[in-house]
PDB file of C-alpha atoms in Angstrom:
ATOM      1  CA  MET Q   1      14.824  -8.137   0.669  1.00 86.00           C
ATOM      2  CA  GLU Q   2      12.667  -8.818  -2.343  1.00 91.00           C
ATOM      3  CA  PHE Q   3       9.152 -10.073  -1.825  1.00 95.00           C
ATOM      4  CA  ARG Q   4       8.103 -11.914  -4.963  1.00 93.00           C
ATOM      5  CA  PHE Q   5       4.543 -12.224  -6.275  1.00 94.00           C
ATOM      6  CA  GLY Q   6       4.717 -14.122  -9.527  1.00 90.00           C
ATOM      7  CA  ALA Q   7       6.712 -12.042 -11.974  1.00 89.00           C
ATOM      8  CA  GLN Q   8       6.458  -8.929  -9.768  1.00 93.00           C
ATOM      9  CA  ALA Q   9       8.928  -8.118  -6.976  1.00 94.00           C
ATOM     10  CA  ILE Q  10       8.465  -5.595  -4.185  1.00 96.00           C
ATOM     11  CA  ARG Q  11      11.482  -4.570  -2.138  1.00 94.00           C
ATOM     12  CA  VAL Q  12      12.269  -2.350   0.813  1.00 96.00           C
ATOM     13  CA  ASN Q  13      14.193   0.395  -0.945  1.00 96.00           C
ATOM     14  CA  MET Q  14      14.444   2.752   2.012  1.00 97.00           C
ATOM     15  CA  PRO Q  15      16.108   0.567   4.677  1.00 97.00           C
ATOM     16  CA  ARG Q  16      16.836   3.330   7.178  1.00 97.00           C
ATOM     17  CA  ARG Q  17      15.016   6.416   8.431  1.00 97.00           C
ATOM     18  CA  ASP Q  18      17.817   8.742   7.403  1.00 97.00           C
ATOM     19  CA  ASP Q  19      17.686   7.369   3.864  1.00 96.00           C
ATOM     20  CA  LEU Q  20      13.948   8.085   3.682  1.00 98.00           C
ATOM     21  CA  PHE Q  21      14.145  11.527   5.246  1.00 98.00           C
ATOM     22  CA  ASP Q  22      16.977  12.598   2.895  1.00 98.00           C
ATOM     23  CA  ALA Q  23      14.961  11.401  -0.097  1.00 98.00           C
ATOM     24  CA  VAL Q  24      11.852  13.267   1.086  1.00 98.00           C
ATOM     25  CA  ARG Q  25      13.813  16.484   1.624  1.00 98.00           C
ATOM     26  CA  SER Q  26      15.183  16.181  -1.894  1.00 98.00           C
ATOM     27  CA  ARG Q  27      11.690  15.754  -3.345  1.00 98.00           C
ATOM     28  CA  PHE Q  28      10.417  18.732  -1.363  1.00 98.00           C
ATOM     29  CA  ASN Q  29      13.325  20.906  -2.499  1.00 97.00           C
ATOM     30  CA  ASP Q  30      12.632  19.970  -6.123  1.00 97.00           C
ATOM     31  CA  ARG Q  31       8.868  20.336  -5.571  1.00 95.00           C
ATOM     32  CA  GLN Q  32       8.350  16.791  -6.744  1.00 97.00           C
ATOM     33  CA  GLY Q  33       5.879  14.330  -5.339  1.00 98.00           C
ATOM     34  CA  PHE Q  34       6.220  10.741  -4.243  1.00 98.00           C
ATOM     35  CA  ALA Q  35       4.306   7.765  -2.920  1.00 98.00           C
ATOM     36  CA  LEU Q  36       5.426   6.118   0.318  1.00 98.00           C
ATOM     37  CA  ALA Q  37       4.240   2.669   1.495  1.00 98.00           C
ATOM     38  CA  THR Q  38       5.035   0.812   4.725  1.00 98.00           C
ATOM     39  CA  ILE Q  39       5.090  -2.909   4.050  1.00 97.00           C
ATOM     40  CA  ASN Q  40       4.011  -5.406   6.729  1.00 96.00           C
ATOM     41  CA  LEU Q  41       2.783  -9.010   6.857  1.00 95.00           C
ATOM     42  CA  ASP Q  42      -0.820  -8.016   6.366  1.00 95.00           C
ATOM     43  CA  HIS Q  43       0.208  -6.270   3.138  1.00 97.00           C
ATOM     44  CA  ILE Q  44       2.108  -9.413   2.067  1.00 97.00           C
ATOM     45  CA  VAL Q  45      -1.090 -11.464   2.488  1.00 96.00           C
ATOM     46  CA  LYS Q  46      -3.154  -8.931   0.530  1.00 96.00           C
ATOM     47  CA  LEU Q  47      -0.547  -8.563  -2.183  1.00 97.00           C
ATOM     48  CA  ARG Q  48      -0.796 -12.259  -2.973  1.00 94.00           C
ATOM     49  CA  ASP Q  49      -4.512 -12.045  -3.778  1.00 93.00           C
ATOM     50  CA  ASP Q  50      -5.122  -8.485  -4.993  1.00 96.00           C
ATOM     51  CA  ALA Q  51      -3.665  -7.597  -8.392  1.00 95.00           C
ATOM     52  CA  ARG Q  52      -4.769  -3.975  -8.050  1.00 96.00           C
ATOM     53  CA  PHE Q  53      -2.962  -3.685  -4.732  1.00 97.00           C
ATOM     54  CA  LEU Q  54       0.175  -5.231  -6.252  1.00 97.00           C
ATOM     55  CA  ASP Q  55       0.100  -2.760  -9.150  1.00 97.00           C
ATOM     56  CA  ALA Q  56      -0.303   0.099  -6.661  1.00 98.00           C
ATOM     57  CA  TYR Q  57       2.669  -1.133  -4.636  1.00 97.00           C
ATOM     58  CA  ALA Q  58       4.807  -1.370  -7.731  1.00 96.00           C
ATOM     59  CA  ALA Q  59       4.075   2.339  -8.313  1.00 97.00           C
ATOM     60  CA  GLN Q  60       5.331   3.426  -4.871  1.00 98.00           C
ATOM     61  CA  ASP Q  61       8.556   5.439  -4.879  1.00 98.00           C
ATOM     62  CA  PHE Q  62       9.553   4.598  -1.344  1.00 98.00           C
ATOM     63  CA  VAL Q  63       8.914   1.379   0.619  1.00 98.00           C
ATOM     64  CA  VAL Q  64       9.915   0.990   4.278  1.00 98.00           C
ATOM     65  CA  SER Q  65       9.685  -1.891   6.719  1.00 97.00           C
ATOM     66  CA  ASP Q  66       6.631  -1.668   8.990  1.00 96.00           C
ATOM     67  CA  GLY Q  67       6.697  -4.740  11.203  1.00 91.00           C
ATOM     68  CA  ASN Q  68       9.304  -6.797  12.977  1.00 94.00           C
ATOM     69  CA  PRO Q  69       8.839  -9.905  10.770  1.00 94.00           C
ATOM     70  CA  ILE Q  70       9.728  -7.776   7.737  1.00 96.00           C
ATOM     71  CA  VAL Q  71      12.810  -6.511   9.568  1.00 96.00           C
ATOM     72  CA  TRP Q  72      13.844 -10.016  10.683  1.00 96.00           C
ATOM     73  CA  THR Q  73      13.420 -11.675   7.296  1.00 96.00           C
ATOM     74  CA  SER Q  74      15.155  -8.766   5.545  1.00 96.00           C
ATOM     75  CA  ARG Q  75      18.137  -9.095   7.871  1.00 96.00           C
ATOM     76  CA  LEU Q  76      18.139 -12.829   7.328  1.00 96.00           C
ATOM     77  CA  SER Q  77      18.348 -12.169   3.599  1.00 96.00           C
ATOM     78  CA  GLY Q  78      21.414  -9.990   4.135  1.00 95.00           C
ATOM     79  CA  GLN Q  79      19.742  -6.548   4.017  1.00 94.00           C
ATOM     80  CA  ASP Q  80      20.016  -4.508   7.213  1.00 94.00           C
ATOM     81  CA  VAL Q  81      16.794  -2.530   7.644  1.00 96.00           C
ATOM     82  CA  GLU Q  82      15.226  -0.508  10.451  1.00 97.00           C
ATOM     83  CA  LEU Q  83      11.714  -0.870  11.795  1.00 96.00           C
ATOM     84  CA  ILE Q  84       9.804   2.159  10.497  1.00 97.00           C
ATOM     85  CA  PRO Q  85       6.101   2.009  11.397  1.00 94.00           C
ATOM     86  CA  GLY Q  86       3.905   4.297   9.335  1.00 94.00           C
ATOM     87  CA  SER Q  87       2.346   5.838  12.444  1.00 92.00           C
ATOM     88  CA  GLU Q  88       5.811   6.983  13.559  1.00 95.00           C
ATOM     89  CA  LEU Q  89       6.387   8.915  10.325  1.00 97.00           C
ATOM     90  CA  VAL Q  90       3.711  11.552  10.813  1.00 97.00           C
ATOM     91  CA  ILE Q  91       5.705  13.825  13.184  1.00 97.00           C
ATOM     92  CA  PRO Q  92       9.130  13.671  11.465  1.00 97.00           C
ATOM     93  CA  LEU Q  93       7.655  14.110   7.979  1.00 98.00           C
ATOM     94  CA  THR Q  94       5.600  17.034   9.261  1.00 98.00           C
ATOM     95  CA  ASP Q  95       8.762  18.630  10.670  1.00 97.00           C
ATOM     96  CA  ILE Q  96      10.597  18.138   7.370  1.00 98.00           C
ATOM     97  CA  ALA Q  97       7.651  19.620   5.461  1.00 98.00           C
ATOM     98  CA  GLN Q  98       7.486  22.711   7.680  1.00 98.00           C
ATOM     99  CA  LYS Q  99      11.215  23.353   7.418  1.00 97.00           C
ATOM    100  CA  SER Q 100      10.997  22.922   3.639  1.00 98.00           C
ATOM    101  CA  GLY Q 101       8.125  25.411   3.329  1.00 97.00           C
ATOM    102  CA  VAL Q 102       5.700  22.684   2.344  1.00 98.00           C
ATOM    103  CA  SER Q 103       2.056  22.671   3.487  1.00 98.00           C
ATOM    104  CA  ILE Q 104       0.333  19.414   4.330  1.00 98.00           C
ATOM    105  CA  ALA Q 105      -3.067  17.773   3.825  1.00 98.00           C
ATOM    106  CA  LEU Q 106      -4.793  15.079   5.864  1.00 98.00           C
ATOM    107  CA  VAL Q 107      -7.047  12.589   4.090  1.00 98.00           C
ATOM    108  CA  GLY Q 108      -8.988   9.739   5.703  1.00 96.00           C
ATOM    109  CA  SER Q 109     -10.333   8.826   9.141  1.00 94.00           C
ATOM    110  CA  THR Q 110     -13.239  10.994  10.380  1.00 95.00           C
ATOM    111  CA  GLU Q 111     -13.803  14.744  10.358  1.00 96.00           C
ATOM    112  CA  ASP Q 112     -13.541  14.925  14.132  1.00 96.00           C
ATOM    113  CA  ALA Q 113     -10.307  12.919  14.263  1.00 96.00           C
ATOM    114  CA  LEU Q 114      -8.748  14.995  11.502  1.00 97.00           C
ATOM    115  CA  ALA Q 115      -9.626  18.222  13.280  1.00 97.00           C
ATOM    116  CA  VAL Q 116      -7.988  17.046  16.516  1.00 96.00           C
ATOM    117  CA  ALA Q 117      -4.945  15.667  14.674  1.00 97.00           C
ATOM    118  CA  ALA Q 118      -4.551  18.937  12.773  1.00 97.00           C
ATOM    119  CA  GLU Q 119      -4.633  20.975  15.998  1.00 96.00           C
ATOM    120  CA  HIS Q 120      -2.094  18.638  17.576  1.00 96.00           C
ATOM    121  CA  LEU Q 121       0.272  18.984  14.638  1.00 97.00           C
ATOM    122  CA  LYS Q 122      -0.028  22.769  14.511  1.00 96.00           C
ATOM    123  CA  ALA Q 123       0.566  23.093  18.226  1.00 96.00           C
ATOM    124  CA  ARG Q 124       3.633  20.863  18.047  1.00 95.00           C
ATOM    125  CA  THR Q 125       5.079  22.400  14.877  1.00 95.00           C
ATOM    126  CA  PRO Q 126       4.782  26.216  14.906  1.00 94.00           C
ATOM    127  CA  GLY Q 127       4.452  27.673  11.448  1.00 95.00           C
ATOM    128  CA  LEU Q 128       2.996  24.491   9.958  1.00 97.00           C
ATOM    129  CA  GLU Q 129       0.376  25.131   7.298  1.00 97.00           C
ATOM    130  CA  ILE Q 130      -2.388  22.567   6.960  1.00 98.00           C
ATOM    131  CA  ALA Q 131      -3.863  23.214   3.548  1.00 98.00           C
ATOM    132  CA  ALA Q 132      -6.702  20.679   3.650  1.00 98.00           C
ATOM    133  CA  THR Q 133      -8.426  18.075   5.798  1.00 98.00           C
ATOM    134  CA  ILE Q 134     -10.677  15.651   3.926  1.00 98.00           C
ATOM    135  CA  SER Q 135     -12.646  12.726   5.346  1.00 98.00           C
ATOM    136  CA  PRO Q 136     -14.026  10.605   2.513  1.00 97.00           C
ATOM    137  CA  ALA Q 137     -17.518   9.060   2.723  1.00 94.00           C
ATOM    138  CA  PHE Q 138     -18.004   5.541   4.086  1.00 91.00           C
ATOM    139  CA  GLY Q 139     -17.231   2.975   1.375  1.00 93.00           C
ATOM    140  CA  PHE Q 140     -14.780   5.304  -0.330  1.00 96.00           C
ATOM    141  CA  ASP Q 141     -13.448   3.985  -3.682  1.00 97.00           C
ATOM    142  CA  PRO Q 142      -9.887   5.236  -4.364  1.00 98.00           C
ATOM    143  CA  THR Q 143     -10.519   4.874  -8.093  1.00 97.00           C
ATOM    144  CA  GLY Q 144     -13.997   6.456  -8.121  1.00 97.00           C
ATOM    145  CA  GLN Q 145     -15.473   9.895  -8.694  1.00 97.00           C
ATOM    146  CA  GLU Q 146     -15.045  11.015  -5.087  1.00 98.00           C
ATOM    147  CA  ALA Q 147     -11.348  10.207  -5.337  1.00 98.00           C
ATOM    148  CA  ASP Q 148     -11.063  12.370  -8.457  1.00 98.00           C
ATOM    149  CA  THR Q 149     -12.778  15.219  -6.624  1.00 98.00           C
ATOM    150  CA  ILE Q 150     -10.334  14.869  -3.715  1.00 98.00           C
ATOM    151  CA  PHE Q 151      -7.363  15.035  -6.095  1.00 98.00           C
ATOM    152  CA  GLU Q 152      -8.779  18.259  -7.552  1.00 98.00           C
ATOM    153  CA  ALA Q 153      -9.148  19.689  -4.057  1.00 98.00           C
ATOM    154  CA  LEU Q 154      -5.605  18.695  -3.132  1.00 98.00           C
ATOM    155  CA  ASN Q 155      -4.203  20.250  -6.276  1.00 98.00           C
ATOM    156  CA  SER Q 156      -6.071  23.481  -5.574  1.00 98.00           C
ATOM    157  CA  SER Q 157      -4.970  23.540  -1.945  1.00 98.00           C
ATOM    158  CA  GLY Q 158      -1.266  23.885  -2.691  1.00 97.00           C
ATOM    159  CA  ALA Q 159      -0.345  21.034  -0.336  1.00 98.00           C
ATOM    160  CA  GLY Q 160       2.984  19.342  -0.977  1.00 98.00           C
ATOM    161  CA  LEU Q 161       2.547  16.448   1.469  1.00 98.00           C
ATOM    162  CA  CYS Q 162      -0.581  14.403   2.040  1.00 98.00           C
ATOM    163  CA  PHE Q 163      -1.004  11.910   4.838  1.00 98.00           C
ATOM    164  CA  LEU Q 164      -3.351   9.077   3.887  1.00 98.00           C
ATOM    165  CA  ALA Q 165      -5.236   7.360   6.718  1.00 97.00           C
ATOM    166  CA  LEU Q 166      -7.471   5.175   4.566  1.00 97.00           C
ATOM    167  CA  GLY Q 167      -6.155   1.720   5.431  1.00 94.00           C
ATOM    168  CA  ALA Q 168      -4.691  -0.821   3.040  1.00 96.00           C
ATOM    169  CA  PRO Q 169      -5.193  -1.247   0.132  1.00 97.00           C
ATOM    170  CA  LYS Q 170      -7.192   1.948  -0.363  1.00 98.00           C
ATOM    171  CA  GLN Q 171      -4.422   4.356   0.698  1.00 98.00           C
ATOM    172  CA  GLU Q 172      -1.757   2.724  -1.485  1.00 98.00           C
ATOM    173  CA  VAL Q 173      -4.103   2.642  -4.495  1.00 98.00           C
ATOM    174  CA  PHE Q 174      -4.931   6.303  -3.959  1.00 98.00           C
ATOM    175  CA  ALA Q 175      -1.260   7.210  -3.587  1.00 98.00           C
ATOM    176  CA  ALA Q 176      -0.395   5.390  -6.825  1.00 98.00           C
ATOM    177  CA  ARG Q 177      -3.077   7.345  -8.678  1.00 98.00           C
ATOM    178  CA  GLY Q 178      -1.695  10.498  -7.092  1.00 98.00           C
ATOM    179  CA  ARG Q 179       1.594  10.007  -8.868  1.00 97.00           C
ATOM    180  CA  GLU Q 180      -0.271  10.723 -12.120  1.00 97.00           C
ATOM    181  CA  LEU Q 181      -3.036  13.075 -11.009  1.00 98.00           C
ATOM    182  CA  SER Q 182      -1.092  15.090  -8.426  1.00 98.00           C
ATOM    183  CA  PRO Q 183       2.589  14.688  -9.369  1.00 98.00           C
ATOM    184  CA  GLY Q 184       3.731  17.551  -7.147  1.00 98.00           C
ATOM    185  CA  ILE Q 185       2.349  16.070  -3.931  1.00 98.00           C
ATOM    186  CA  GLY Q 186       4.045  13.482  -1.695  1.00 98.00           C
ATOM    187  CA  PHE Q 187       1.600  10.830  -0.508  1.00 98.00           C
ATOM    188  CA  ALA Q 188       2.451   9.017   2.726  1.00 98.00           C
ATOM    189  CA  SER Q 189       0.268   6.055   3.683  1.00 98.00           C
ATOM    190  CA  ILE Q 190       0.249   5.998   7.464  1.00 96.00           C
ATOM    191  CA  GLY Q 191      -2.765   3.852   8.428  1.00 92.00           C
ATOM    192  CA  ALA Q 192      -3.954   4.693  11.925  1.00 89.00           C
ATOM    193  CA  GLY Q 193      -1.289   7.366  12.439  1.00 93.00           C
ATOM    194  CA  LEU Q 194      -3.757  10.257  12.535  1.00 94.00           C
ATOM    195  CA  ASP Q 195      -6.166   8.382  14.801  1.00 93.00           C
ATOM    196  CA  PHE Q 196      -3.322   7.767  17.241  1.00 91.00           C
ATOM    197  CA  LEU Q 197      -2.607  11.519  17.258  1.00 90.00           C
ATOM    198  CA  ALA Q 198      -6.293  12.317  17.767  1.00 91.00           C
ATOM    199  CA  GLY Q 199      -6.655   9.732  20.523  1.00 89.00           C
ATOM    200  CA  THR Q 200      -9.471   7.877  18.757  1.00 90.00           C
ATOM    201  CA  GLN Q 201      -7.284   4.802  18.678  1.00 85.00           C
ATOM    202  CA  ASN Q 202      -4.653   3.763  21.194  1.00 81.00           C
ATOM    203  CA  ARG Q 203      -1.321   2.252  20.219  1.00 83.00           C
ATOM    204  CA  ALA Q 204       0.264  -0.484  22.333  1.00 80.00           C
ATOM    205  CA  PRO Q 205       2.344   0.718  25.327  1.00 84.00           C
ATOM    206  CA  LYS Q 206       6.058   1.295  24.707  1.00 84.00           C
ATOM    207  CA  TRP Q 207       7.071  -1.791  26.674  1.00 84.00           C
ATOM    208  CA  VAL Q 208       4.844  -3.959  24.483  1.00 80.00           C
ATOM    209  CA  GLN Q 209       6.397  -2.444  21.366  1.00 86.00           C
ATOM    210  CA  ALA Q 210       9.878  -3.022  22.828  1.00 84.00           C
ATOM    211  CA  ILE Q 211       9.324  -6.770  23.099  1.00 81.00           C
ATOM    212  CA  ALA Q 212       7.861  -6.983  19.588  1.00 80.00           C
ATOM    213  CA  MET Q 213       4.399  -7.973  20.824  1.00 82.00           C
ATOM    214  CA  GLU Q 214       2.364  -5.049  19.528  1.00 85.00           C
ATOM    215  CA  TRP Q 215       0.556  -7.461  17.161  1.00 78.00           C
ATOM    216  CA  ALA Q 216      -0.645  -9.524  20.163  1.00 77.00           C
ATOM    217  CA  TRP Q 217      -1.792  -6.398  22.004  1.00 78.00           C
ATOM    218  CA  ARG Q 218      -3.822  -5.326  18.987  1.00 80.00           C
ATOM    219  CA  MET Q 219      -5.254  -8.806  18.427  1.00 81.00           C
ATOM    220  CA  LEU Q 220      -6.415  -9.094  22.032  1.00 79.00           C
ATOM    221  CA  SER Q 221      -8.138  -5.702  21.718  1.00 78.00           C
ATOM    222  CA  ASN Q 222     -10.348  -7.099  18.929  1.00 82.00           C
ATOM    223  CA  PRO Q 223      -9.839 -10.890  18.567  1.00 84.00           C
ATOM    224  CA  ALA Q 224     -12.894 -11.550  16.402  1.00 84.00           C
ATOM    225  CA  ARG Q 225     -11.719  -9.137  13.719  1.00 82.00           C
ATOM    226  CA  LEU Q 226      -7.945  -9.353  14.011  1.00 79.00           C
ATOM    227  CA  GLY Q 227      -7.472 -12.997  15.014  1.00 86.00           C
ATOM    228  CA  PRO Q 228      -8.073 -14.374  11.485  1.00 88.00           C
ATOM    229  CA  ARG Q 229      -5.915 -11.615   9.998  1.00 85.00           C
ATOM    230  CA  TYR Q 230      -2.913 -12.453  12.183  1.00 84.00           C
ATOM    231  CA  LEU Q 231      -3.368 -16.164  11.585  1.00 90.00           C
ATOM    232  CA  LYS Q 232      -3.004 -15.540   7.852  1.00 91.00           C
ATOM    233  CA  CYS Q 233       0.046 -13.428   8.562  1.00 91.00           C
ATOM    234  CA  MET Q 234       1.689 -16.204  10.577  1.00 91.00           C
ATOM    235  CA  MET Q 235       1.056 -18.668   7.767  1.00 94.00           C
ATOM    236  CA  VAL Q 236       3.167 -16.709   5.280  1.00 95.00           C
ATOM    237  CA  LEU Q 237       6.191 -16.498   7.621  1.00 94.00           C
ATOM    238  CA  PRO Q 238       7.704 -19.931   6.816  1.00 95.00           C
ATOM    239  CA  GLY Q 239       7.731 -19.142   3.081  1.00 95.00           C
ATOM    240  CA  LEU Q 240       9.257 -15.708   3.688  1.00 95.00           C
ATOM    241  CA  THR Q 241      11.952 -17.276   5.857  1.00 96.00           C
ATOM    242  CA  VAL Q 242      12.896 -19.769   3.114  1.00 96.00           C
ATOM    243  CA  SER Q 243      12.955 -16.984   0.537  1.00 95.00           C
ATOM    244  CA  ALA Q 244      15.155 -14.865   2.802  1.00 96.00           C
ATOM    245  CA  ILE Q 245      17.669 -17.704   3.198  1.00 96.00           C
ATOM    246  CA  GLN Q 246      17.729 -18.257  -0.573  1.00 95.00           C
ATOM    247  CA  GLN Q 247      18.363 -14.543  -1.159  1.00 95.00           C
ATOM    248  CA  ARG Q 248      21.177 -14.547   1.398  1.00 95.00           C
ATOM    249  CA  ILE Q 249      22.834 -17.529  -0.341  1.00 95.00           C
ATOM    250  CA  ALA Q 250      22.436 -15.772  -3.713  1.00 92.00           C
ATOM    251  CA  ARG Q 251      24.159 -12.661  -2.336  1.00 81.00           C
TER     252      ARG Q 251
END
C-alpha cells in the first residue's frame, strides 16, 4: 500500500520477512549498507507534519509493516503484508550478520541498557562481534555535531550493521544521513528493541500481542503520555481505510 503525503508516497516495499532477510543478506554479501524503517500509525501521524521526517523516510531502502492497522489497510488495498515489528528484528538480523561475517553496533538508549543488550546478544549468538555501543547525550540531534562524531566512530569500528534505538523521527533521520556518511553500514531502526532485550522496558505479553491489543497495553502503562498519541493514531484510520479501498479498486 502507498501512504501519500502530498506529492510524496511511502510504501511497504518489504511485505514479508523472507523478502527482507534475503535483501539484507544480499547487502551484507556485497558489503553495501541500507536503511530500514518500520512504519506504524504513529509514524503516519508524524509524517504528515514533519517534512524532515518525510524526507528521511523517502531515503529508506527497506520499509516493513510495524503495526496491525498498517497490515490491515495494506491487505485491504490488495497488498498482502506480514506484521514485522522492529523489536522482533534484532535477533534475526543479528543472526544473519553473524553468519555473514558482519559485526554490529548498537546506538541509542542508555549505556547500561546497551551493555546488557550486548551481553545478551553475544550469549545468544556465539561468534558475534559487537564493534561499538554508543549512547548519545540527552537531547541528541541526528543532524548535529554529535551525530557526525558517531558516524566517524561507526566508520572506524568496522561495523556492517547498526541497530538504532533512538525513537522516531531521530533514528530514521540518522539512518537516512548514514546512507551518505556511512554507505557500507546497514542501519535498522528498531525503537525499544534493545531496551526490551535489556529488560529496561517490558513488551506486552504474548496473548495481548495475539489479540492485536498491544497498543492498549502500552497506553494503559502510561496513559498521560501515550493516550493523546494513540488518539491521533485512531483519527487517521478512516482516511487510510478510504485510501486503501481506492487503491484496491485501482488495482
